[in-house]
């Protein structure tokens, strides 16, 4: 199994924070399939921002609602087959509609605290293959623009590395958690 090419979920040139290393993809007890990114800015907590969460790859938007956007990369309309990306905490304002075909980099919506539990505005990103959660730091780690995810086994603790550069997950603002495309 190998992950198809994916890019970071924000606009080139923007500097976001890597705020959550590998953690549960959907609910307690699910594999550590997710990682989190927060938009630029000093504000902490649940704040409204105008930054956009972007598609990590080309795909079909299968469904949306309550903070969720589901992107089907093989565009067969079946969430149980092929690669599927879950975006969580996507604000209702300007959120892409189900049925849209998007290209990598297209705007999907604004990061928020909508849907699920959240203590701050961010996007929660997770992957499934053939209906099964894929660990963010397992045998097929998340690879976003060449940034490779690694965890410690402890929820939310992790790093992204590329070409000798390491970005460490930190819930808040820290120079060591800043990342850009």
mmCIF file of C-alpha atoms in Angstrom, residues 18-24 32-37 124-125 136-137 142 149-152 154-160 167-171:
data_model
loop_
_atom_site.group_PDB
_atom_site.id
_atom_site.type_symbol
_atom_site.label_atom_id
_atom_site.label_comp_id
_atom_site.label_asym_id
_atom_site.label_seq_id
_atom_site.Cartn_x
_atom_site.Cartn_y
_atom_site.Cartn_z
ATOM 1 C CA UNK A 18 1.301 21.892 13.170
ATOM 2 C CA UNK A 19 -0.825 21.615 16.322
ATOM 3 C CA UNK A 20 -1.578 17.898 16.638
ATOM 4 C CA UNK A 21 0.579 14.876 15.991
ATOM 5 C CA UNK A 22 -0.990 11.480 15.296
ATOM 6 C CA UNK A 23 -4.257 10.999 17.190
ATOM 7 C CA UNK A 24 -7.640 9.305 16.779
ATOM 8 C CA UNK A 32 -4.068 7.413 15.309
ATOM 9 C CA UNK A 33 -5.011 8.374 11.745
ATOM 10 C CA UNK A 34 -5.249 12.171 12.120
ATOM 11 C CA UNK A 35 -2.998 15.203 12.329
ATOM 12 C CA UNK A 36 -3.979 18.844 12.940
ATOM 13 C CA UNK A 37 -3.044 22.237 11.520
ATOM 14 C CA UNK A 124 -8.238 17.801 11.549
ATOM 15 C CA UNK A 125 -7.029 15.698 8.626
ATOM 16 C CA UNK A 136 -0.703 8.768 10.377
ATOM 17 C CA UNK A 137 2.641 7.324 11.469
ATOM 18 C CA UNK A 142 1.100 10.776 6.079
ATOM 19 C CA UNK A 149 4.516 12.216 9.807
ATOM 20 C CA UNK A 150 5.967 10.396 12.814
ATOM 21 C CA UNK A 151 4.508 9.922 16.266
ATOM 22 C CA UNK A 152 5.698 8.878 19.695
ATOM 23 C CA UNK A 154 1.359 9.263 22.739
ATOM 24 C CA UNK A 155 -1.741 10.972 21.328
ATOM 25 C CA UNK A 156 -1.081 14.409 19.732
ATOM 26 C CA UNK A 157 2.717 14.101 20.129
ATOM 27 C CA UNK A 158 4.560 13.969 16.833
ATOM 28 C CA UNK A 159 6.637 15.605 14.176
ATOM 29 C CA UNK A 160 6.768 16.212 10.449
ATOM 30 C CA UNK A 167 8.499 20.508 12.701
ATOM 31 C CA UNK A 168 7.150 19.491 16.109
ATOM 32 C CA UNK A 169 3.455 19.381 16.984
ATOM 33 C CA UNK A 170 2.523 21.972 19.590
ATOM 34 C CA UNK A 171 -0.972 23.003 20.705
#
